[in-house]
CSV table of C-alpha atoms in Angstrom, one decimal:
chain,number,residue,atom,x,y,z
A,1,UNK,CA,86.0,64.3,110.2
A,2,UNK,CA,86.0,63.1,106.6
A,3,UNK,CA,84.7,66.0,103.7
A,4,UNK,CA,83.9,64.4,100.7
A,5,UNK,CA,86.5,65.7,97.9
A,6,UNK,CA,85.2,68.5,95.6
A,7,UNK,CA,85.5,66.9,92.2
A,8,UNK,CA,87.9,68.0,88.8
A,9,UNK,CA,84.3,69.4,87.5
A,10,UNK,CA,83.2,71.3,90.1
A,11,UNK,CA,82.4,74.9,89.5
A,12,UNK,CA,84.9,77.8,91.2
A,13,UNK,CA,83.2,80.6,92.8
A,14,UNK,CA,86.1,83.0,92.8
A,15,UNK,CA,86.0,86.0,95.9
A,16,UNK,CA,88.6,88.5,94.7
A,17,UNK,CA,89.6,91.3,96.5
A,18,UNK,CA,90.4,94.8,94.1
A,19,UNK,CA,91.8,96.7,97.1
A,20,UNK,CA,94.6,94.2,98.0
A,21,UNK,CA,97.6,92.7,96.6
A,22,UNK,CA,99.3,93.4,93.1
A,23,UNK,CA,98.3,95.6,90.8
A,24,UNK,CA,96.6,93.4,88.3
A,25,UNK,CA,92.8,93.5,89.3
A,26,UNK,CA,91.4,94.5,85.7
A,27,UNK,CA,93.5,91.2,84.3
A,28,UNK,CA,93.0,88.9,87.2
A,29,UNK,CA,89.0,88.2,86.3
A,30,UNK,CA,89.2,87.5,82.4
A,31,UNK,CA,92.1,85.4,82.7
A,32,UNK,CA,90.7,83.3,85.6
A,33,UNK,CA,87.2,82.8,83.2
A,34,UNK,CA,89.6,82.0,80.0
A,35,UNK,CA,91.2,79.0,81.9
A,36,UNK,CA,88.3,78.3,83.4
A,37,UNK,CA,86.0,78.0,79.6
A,38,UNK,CA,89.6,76.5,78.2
A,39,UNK,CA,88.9,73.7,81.2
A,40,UNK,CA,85.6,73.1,80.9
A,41,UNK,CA,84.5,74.6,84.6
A,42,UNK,CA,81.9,76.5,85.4
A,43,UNK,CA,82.9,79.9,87.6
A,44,UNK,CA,81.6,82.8,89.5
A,45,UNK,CA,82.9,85.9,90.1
A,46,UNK,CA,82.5,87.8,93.4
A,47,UNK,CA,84.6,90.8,93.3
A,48,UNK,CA,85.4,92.7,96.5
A,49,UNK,CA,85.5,97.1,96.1
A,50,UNK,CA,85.2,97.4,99.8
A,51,UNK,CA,87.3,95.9,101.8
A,52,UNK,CA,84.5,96.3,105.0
A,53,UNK,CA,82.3,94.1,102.3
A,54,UNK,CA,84.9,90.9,102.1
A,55,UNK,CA,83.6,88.8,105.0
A,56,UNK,CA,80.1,88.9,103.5
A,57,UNK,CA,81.4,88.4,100.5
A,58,UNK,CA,83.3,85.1,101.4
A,59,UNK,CA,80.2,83.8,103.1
A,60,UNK,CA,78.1,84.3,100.5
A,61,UNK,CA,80.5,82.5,98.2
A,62,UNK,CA,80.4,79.6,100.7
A,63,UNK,CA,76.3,79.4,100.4
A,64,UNK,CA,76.3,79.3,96.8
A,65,UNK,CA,79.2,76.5,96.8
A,66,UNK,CA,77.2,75.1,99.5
A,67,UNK,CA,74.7,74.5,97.1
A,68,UNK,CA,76.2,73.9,94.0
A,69,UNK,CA,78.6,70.7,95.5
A,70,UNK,CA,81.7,73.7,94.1
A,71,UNK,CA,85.1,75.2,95.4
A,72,UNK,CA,85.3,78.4,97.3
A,73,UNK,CA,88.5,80.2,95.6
A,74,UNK,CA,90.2,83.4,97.0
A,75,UNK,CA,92.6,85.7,95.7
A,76,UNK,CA,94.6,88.2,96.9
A,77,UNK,CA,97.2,88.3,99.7
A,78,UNK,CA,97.4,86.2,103.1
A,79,UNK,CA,95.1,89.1,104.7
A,80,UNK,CA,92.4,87.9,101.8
A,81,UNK,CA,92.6,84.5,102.1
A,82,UNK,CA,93.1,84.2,105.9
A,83,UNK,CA,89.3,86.0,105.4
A,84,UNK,CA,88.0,83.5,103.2
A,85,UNK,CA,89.0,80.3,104.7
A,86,UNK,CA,87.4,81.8,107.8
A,87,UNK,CA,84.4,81.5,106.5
A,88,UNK,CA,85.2,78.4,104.2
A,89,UNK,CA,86.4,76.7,107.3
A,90,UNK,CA,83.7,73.9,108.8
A,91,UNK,CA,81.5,74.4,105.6
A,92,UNK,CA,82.4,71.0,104.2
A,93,UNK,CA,83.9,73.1,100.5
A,94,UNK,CA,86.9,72.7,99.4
A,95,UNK,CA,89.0,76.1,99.5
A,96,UNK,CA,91.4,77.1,96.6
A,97,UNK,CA,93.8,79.6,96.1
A,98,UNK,CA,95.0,82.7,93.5
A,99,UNK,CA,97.9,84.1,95.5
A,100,UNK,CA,98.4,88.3,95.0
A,101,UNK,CA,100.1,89.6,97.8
A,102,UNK,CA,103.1,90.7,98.5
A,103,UNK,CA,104.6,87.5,100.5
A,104,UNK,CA,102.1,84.8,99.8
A,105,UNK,CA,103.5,82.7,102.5
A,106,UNK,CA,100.2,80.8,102.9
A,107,UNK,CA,100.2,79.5,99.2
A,108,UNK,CA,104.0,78.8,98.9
A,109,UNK,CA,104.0,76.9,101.6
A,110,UNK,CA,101.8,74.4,99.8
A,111,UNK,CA,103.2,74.7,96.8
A,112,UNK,CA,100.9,77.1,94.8
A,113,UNK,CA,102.8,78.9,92.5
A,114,UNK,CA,103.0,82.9,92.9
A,115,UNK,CA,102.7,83.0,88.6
A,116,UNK,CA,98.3,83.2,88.2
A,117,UNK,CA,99.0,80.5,85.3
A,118,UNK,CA,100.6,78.4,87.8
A,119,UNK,CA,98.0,79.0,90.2
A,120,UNK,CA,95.2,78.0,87.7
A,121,UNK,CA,97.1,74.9,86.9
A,122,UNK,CA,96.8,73.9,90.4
A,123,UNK,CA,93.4,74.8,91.2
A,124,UNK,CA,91.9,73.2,87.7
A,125,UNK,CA,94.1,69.8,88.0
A,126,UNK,CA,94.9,69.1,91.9
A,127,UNK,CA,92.6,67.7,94.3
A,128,UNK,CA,91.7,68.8,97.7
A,129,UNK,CA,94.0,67.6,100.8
A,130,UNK,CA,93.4,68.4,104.5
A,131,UNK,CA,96.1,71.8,105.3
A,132,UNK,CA,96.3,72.7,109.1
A,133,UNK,CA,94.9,75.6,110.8
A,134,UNK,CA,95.3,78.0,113.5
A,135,UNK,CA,92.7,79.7,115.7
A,136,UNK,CA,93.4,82.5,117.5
A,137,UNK,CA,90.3,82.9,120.2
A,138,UNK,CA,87.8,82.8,117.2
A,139,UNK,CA,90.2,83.5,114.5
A,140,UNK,CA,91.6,81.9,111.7
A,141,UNK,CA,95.3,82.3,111.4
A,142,UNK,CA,96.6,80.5,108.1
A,143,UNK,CA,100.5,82.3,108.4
A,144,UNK,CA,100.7,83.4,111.8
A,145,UNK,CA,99.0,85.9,115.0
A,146,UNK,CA,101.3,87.8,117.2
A,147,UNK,CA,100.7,90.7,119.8
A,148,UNK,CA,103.4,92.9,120.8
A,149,UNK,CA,105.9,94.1,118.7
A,150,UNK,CA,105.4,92.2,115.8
A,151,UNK,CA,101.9,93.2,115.8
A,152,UNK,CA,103.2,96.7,115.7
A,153,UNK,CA,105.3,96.3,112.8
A,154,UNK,CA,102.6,95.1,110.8
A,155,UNK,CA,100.4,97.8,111.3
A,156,UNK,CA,103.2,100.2,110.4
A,157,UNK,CA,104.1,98.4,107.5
A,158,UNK,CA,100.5,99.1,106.2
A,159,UNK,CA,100.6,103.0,106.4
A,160,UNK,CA,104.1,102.7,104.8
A,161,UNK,CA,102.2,100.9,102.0
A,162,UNK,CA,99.6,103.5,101.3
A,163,UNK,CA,102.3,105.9,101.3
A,164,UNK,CA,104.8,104.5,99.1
A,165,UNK,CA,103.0,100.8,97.9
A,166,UNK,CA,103.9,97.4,98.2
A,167,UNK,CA,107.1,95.6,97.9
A,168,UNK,CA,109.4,93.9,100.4
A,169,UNK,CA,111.4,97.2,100.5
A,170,UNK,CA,109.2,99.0,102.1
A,171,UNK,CA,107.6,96.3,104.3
A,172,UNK,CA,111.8,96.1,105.6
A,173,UNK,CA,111.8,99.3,106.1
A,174,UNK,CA,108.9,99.8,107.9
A,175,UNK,CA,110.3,97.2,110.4
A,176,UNK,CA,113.0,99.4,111.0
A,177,UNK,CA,111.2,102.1,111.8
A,178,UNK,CA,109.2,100.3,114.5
A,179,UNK,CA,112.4,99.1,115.8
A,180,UNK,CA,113.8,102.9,116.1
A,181,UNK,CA,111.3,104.2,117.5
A,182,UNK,CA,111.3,102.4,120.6
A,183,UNK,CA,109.1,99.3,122.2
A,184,UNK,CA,108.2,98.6,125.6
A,185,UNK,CA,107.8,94.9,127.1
A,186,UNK,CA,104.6,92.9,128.0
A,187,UNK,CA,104.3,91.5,131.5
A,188,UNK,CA,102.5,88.1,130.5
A,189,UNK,CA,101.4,84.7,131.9
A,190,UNK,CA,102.0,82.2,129.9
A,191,UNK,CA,99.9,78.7,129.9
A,192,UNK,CA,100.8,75.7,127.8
A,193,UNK,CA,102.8,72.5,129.0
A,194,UNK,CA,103.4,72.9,132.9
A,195,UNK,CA,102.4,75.3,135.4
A,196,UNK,CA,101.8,78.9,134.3
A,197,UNK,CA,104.8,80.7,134.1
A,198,UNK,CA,105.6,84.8,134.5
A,199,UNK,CA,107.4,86.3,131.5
A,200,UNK,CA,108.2,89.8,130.0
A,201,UNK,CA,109.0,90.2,126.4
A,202,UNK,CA,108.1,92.6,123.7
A,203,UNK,CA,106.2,90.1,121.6
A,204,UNK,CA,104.5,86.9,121.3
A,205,UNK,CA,104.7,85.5,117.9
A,206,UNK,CA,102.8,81.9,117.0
A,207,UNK,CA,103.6,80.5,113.7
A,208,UNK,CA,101.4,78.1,111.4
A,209,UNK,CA,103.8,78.5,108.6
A,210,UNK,CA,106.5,75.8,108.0
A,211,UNK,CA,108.3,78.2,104.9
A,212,UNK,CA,108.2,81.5,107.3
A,213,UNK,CA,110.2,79.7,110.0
A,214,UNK,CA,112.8,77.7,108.1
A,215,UNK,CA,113.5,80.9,106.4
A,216,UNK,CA,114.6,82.8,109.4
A,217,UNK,CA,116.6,79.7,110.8
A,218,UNK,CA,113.9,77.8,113.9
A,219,UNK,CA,113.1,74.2,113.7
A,220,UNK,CA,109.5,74.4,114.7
A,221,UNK,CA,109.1,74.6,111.4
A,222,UNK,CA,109.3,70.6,111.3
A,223,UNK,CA,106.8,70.5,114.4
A,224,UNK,CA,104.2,72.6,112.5
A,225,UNK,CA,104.1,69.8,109.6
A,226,UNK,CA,103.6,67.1,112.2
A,227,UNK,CA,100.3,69.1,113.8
A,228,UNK,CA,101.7,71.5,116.1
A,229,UNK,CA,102.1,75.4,116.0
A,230,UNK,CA,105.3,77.3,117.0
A,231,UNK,CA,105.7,79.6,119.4
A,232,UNK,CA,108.5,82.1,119.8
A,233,UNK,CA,108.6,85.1,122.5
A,234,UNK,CA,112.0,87.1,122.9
A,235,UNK,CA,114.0,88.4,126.1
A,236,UNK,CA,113.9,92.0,127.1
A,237,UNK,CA,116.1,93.4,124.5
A,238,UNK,CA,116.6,97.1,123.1
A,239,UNK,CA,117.2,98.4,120.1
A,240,UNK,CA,120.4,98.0,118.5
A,241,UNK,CA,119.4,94.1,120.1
A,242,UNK,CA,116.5,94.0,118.1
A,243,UNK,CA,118.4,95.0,114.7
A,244,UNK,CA,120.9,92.9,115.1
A,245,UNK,CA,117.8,89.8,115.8
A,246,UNK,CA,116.8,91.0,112.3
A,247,UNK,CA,119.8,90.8,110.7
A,248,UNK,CA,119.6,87.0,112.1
A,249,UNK,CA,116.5,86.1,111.2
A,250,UNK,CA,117.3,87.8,107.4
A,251,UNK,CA,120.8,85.4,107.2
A,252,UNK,CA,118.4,82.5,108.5
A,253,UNK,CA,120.1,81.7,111.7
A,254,UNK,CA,117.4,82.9,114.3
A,255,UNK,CA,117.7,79.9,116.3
A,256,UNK,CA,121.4,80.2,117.3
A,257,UNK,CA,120.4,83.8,119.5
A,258,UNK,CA,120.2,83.6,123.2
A,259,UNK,CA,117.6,86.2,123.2
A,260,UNK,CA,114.9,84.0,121.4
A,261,UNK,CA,112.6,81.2,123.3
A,262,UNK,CA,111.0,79.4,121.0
A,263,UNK,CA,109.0,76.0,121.6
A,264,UNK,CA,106.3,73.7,119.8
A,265,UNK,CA,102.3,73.8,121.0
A,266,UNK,CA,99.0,72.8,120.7
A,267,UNK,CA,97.2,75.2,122.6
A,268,UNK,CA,98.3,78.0,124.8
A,269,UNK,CA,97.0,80.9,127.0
A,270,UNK,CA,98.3,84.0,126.9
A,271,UNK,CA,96.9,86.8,130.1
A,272,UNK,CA,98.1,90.1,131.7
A,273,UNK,CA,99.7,89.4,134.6
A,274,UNK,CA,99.1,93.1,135.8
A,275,UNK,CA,95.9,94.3,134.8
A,276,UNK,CA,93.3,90.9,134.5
A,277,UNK,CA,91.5,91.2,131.1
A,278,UNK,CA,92.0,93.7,128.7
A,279,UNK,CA,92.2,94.5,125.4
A,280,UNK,CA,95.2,94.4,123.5
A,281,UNK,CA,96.2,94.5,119.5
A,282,UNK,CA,96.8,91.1,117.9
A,283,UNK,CA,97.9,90.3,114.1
A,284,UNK,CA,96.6,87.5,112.1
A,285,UNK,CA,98.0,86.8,109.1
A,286,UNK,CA,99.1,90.9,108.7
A,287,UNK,CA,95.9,91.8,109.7
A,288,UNK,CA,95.4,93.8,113.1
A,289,UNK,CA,93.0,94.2,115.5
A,290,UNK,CA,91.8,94.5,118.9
A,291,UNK,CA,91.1,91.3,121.0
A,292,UNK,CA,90.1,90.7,125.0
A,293,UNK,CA,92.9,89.1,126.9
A,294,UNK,CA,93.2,86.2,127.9
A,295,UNK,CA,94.2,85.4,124.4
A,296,UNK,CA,94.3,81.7,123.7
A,297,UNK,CA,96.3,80.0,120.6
A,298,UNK,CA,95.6,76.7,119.4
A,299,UNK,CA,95.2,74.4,116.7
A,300,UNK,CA,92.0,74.0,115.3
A,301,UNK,CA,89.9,70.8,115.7
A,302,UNK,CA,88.9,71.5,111.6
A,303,UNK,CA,91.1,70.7,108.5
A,304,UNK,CA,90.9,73.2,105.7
A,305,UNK,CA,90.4,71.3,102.4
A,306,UNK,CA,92.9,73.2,100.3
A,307,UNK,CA,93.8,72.7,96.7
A,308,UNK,CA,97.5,72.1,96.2
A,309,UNK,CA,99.6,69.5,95.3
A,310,UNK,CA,100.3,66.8,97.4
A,311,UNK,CA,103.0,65.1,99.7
A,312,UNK,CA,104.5,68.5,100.2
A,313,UNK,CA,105.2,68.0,103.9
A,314,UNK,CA,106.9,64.6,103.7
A,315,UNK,CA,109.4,66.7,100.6
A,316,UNK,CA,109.9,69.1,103.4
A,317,UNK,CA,110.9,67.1,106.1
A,318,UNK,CA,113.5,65.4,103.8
A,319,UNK,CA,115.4,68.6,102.5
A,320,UNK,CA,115.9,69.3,105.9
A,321,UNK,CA,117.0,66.0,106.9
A,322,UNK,CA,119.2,66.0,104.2
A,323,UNK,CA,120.6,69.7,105.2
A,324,UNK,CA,121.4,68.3,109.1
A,325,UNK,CA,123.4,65.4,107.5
A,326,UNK,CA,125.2,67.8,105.3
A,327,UNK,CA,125.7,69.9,108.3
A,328,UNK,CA,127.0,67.9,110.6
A,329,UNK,CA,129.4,66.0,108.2
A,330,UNK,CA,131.5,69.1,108.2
């Protein structure tokens, strides 16, 4: 489906979050209407004090750019924008982005600079492209969804953060923790290319992130640019086995442990091969929450039309063409 491209002029409607991300929400609105006035654009601010408020906040936004022919733009961390797009997603707006968060794996992937100067560079002067997307049941998932494990970690990593705030220290360390303190493995049916087949792992993790799987070392992350998502379960593995995964993944070189099965989709199905439907805690994009199994991953039939630069996949796929020759010439 073609969506007509938002133009230079349009106005921004801006959905900010104050509760998430760095700690720069006094500074975040006046400099966004200073670029904005230096610019010539029009923009609205919708700031968020609840976080229970953000979904009505986004769709509100999406009305108002609905009607005014403008660009939905949200800032904050993945959690944030994974919220906004859900309701930008479909709408026929272009979607732009202010990343805030602690990781902003969403933005860097496309190029949007973590720096808000950056970011306002891009969002005033680039044009709209179409970004893939991944739907978990009914859910958006910009970065990635998981259940399991992961999901685990993530919602540790969250009370770690209202104790002792965000950094990549502390989201680290409140990996460890999970890991220490023990897991147990998920009896699953798995559903994608094939017949269905029985597994038992401690976590399912889908990917919609090129950046976020080259940095730990898997080469889905070339499938993901050419329309696919990435999927990547491990073996039954304890603890000191689950450190030393991390210390892997860290050094980039997940790929090369015989513990990992990893593989390229379009749509799967995850179920309980023990109890039939049930709920179970999922994670997308660091958020986490409770969904009914079966739990089905795919890639959604919708483009998001997200302001960035372009012809960052092709650049992509070259640097790590470019690595494998230098790799294999040694």
């Amino acid at each position: 489906m073609s969506v007509p491209l938002a133009p230079r002029s349009a106005p921004l409607f801006v959905v900010f979050n104050r509760a998430s991300g760095r700690g720069d929400r006094d500074e975040l609105g006046p400099a966004v209407e200073a670029a904005c006035r230096a610019a010539g654009r029009v923009c609205e601010l919708l700031p968020v004090e609840e976080p229970g408020r953000l979904a009505d906040t986004a769709r509100e936004a999406v009305r108002r750019a609905s009607e005014a022919g403008g660009v939905v733009v949200a800032a904050g961390g993945d959690g944030t924008i994974n919220c906004v797009a859900q309701a930008v997603l479909g709408s026929g707006c272009a979607f732009g982005v202010l990343p805030r968060g602690t990781f902003n794996y969403f933005a860097r992937t496309h190029g949007i600079p973590a720096e808000l100067d950056g970011a306002l560079r891009v969002l005033l002067e680039e044009r709209a492209v179409p970004v893939q997307v991944g739907f978990l049941n009914d859910r958006v998932f910009l970065v990635n969804a998981s259940l399991g494990l992961y999901s685990q970690s993530l919602e540790d990593r969250e009370v770690w953060k209202r104790q002792f705030g965000r950094s990549r220290v502390i989201a680290i360390g409140a990996v460890l923790a999970t890991i220490l303190r023990g897991h147990r493995s998920l009896g699953l049916t798995i559903e994608s290319h094939g017949p269905p087949r029985k597994v038992r792992t401690p976590t399912v993790f889908v990917g919609n992130n090129a950046l976020q799987m080259e940095q730990v070392g898997l080469p889905e992350a070339q499938a993901i640019d050419q329309g696919a998502l990435a999927g990547v379960m491990l073996k039954p593995v304890g603890r000191w086995g689950l450190l030393k995964l991390l210390v892997r993944g860290a050094m980039g070189r997940l790929a090369e442990a015989d513990q990992i099965v990893n593989f390229a989709f379009r749509r799967l199905t995850v179920r309980d091969r023990r109890f039939g439907a049930r709920r179970v805690k999922v994670a997308t994009d660091g958020e986490v929450l409770w969904m009914r199994l079966p739990l089905r991953f795919e890639v959604s039939p919708h483009r998001l039309m997200l302001i960035r630069p372009p012809g960052l996949a092709e650049e992509r796929r070259q640097a790590q063409a470019s690595l494998a020759e230098a790799e294999s010439g040694r």
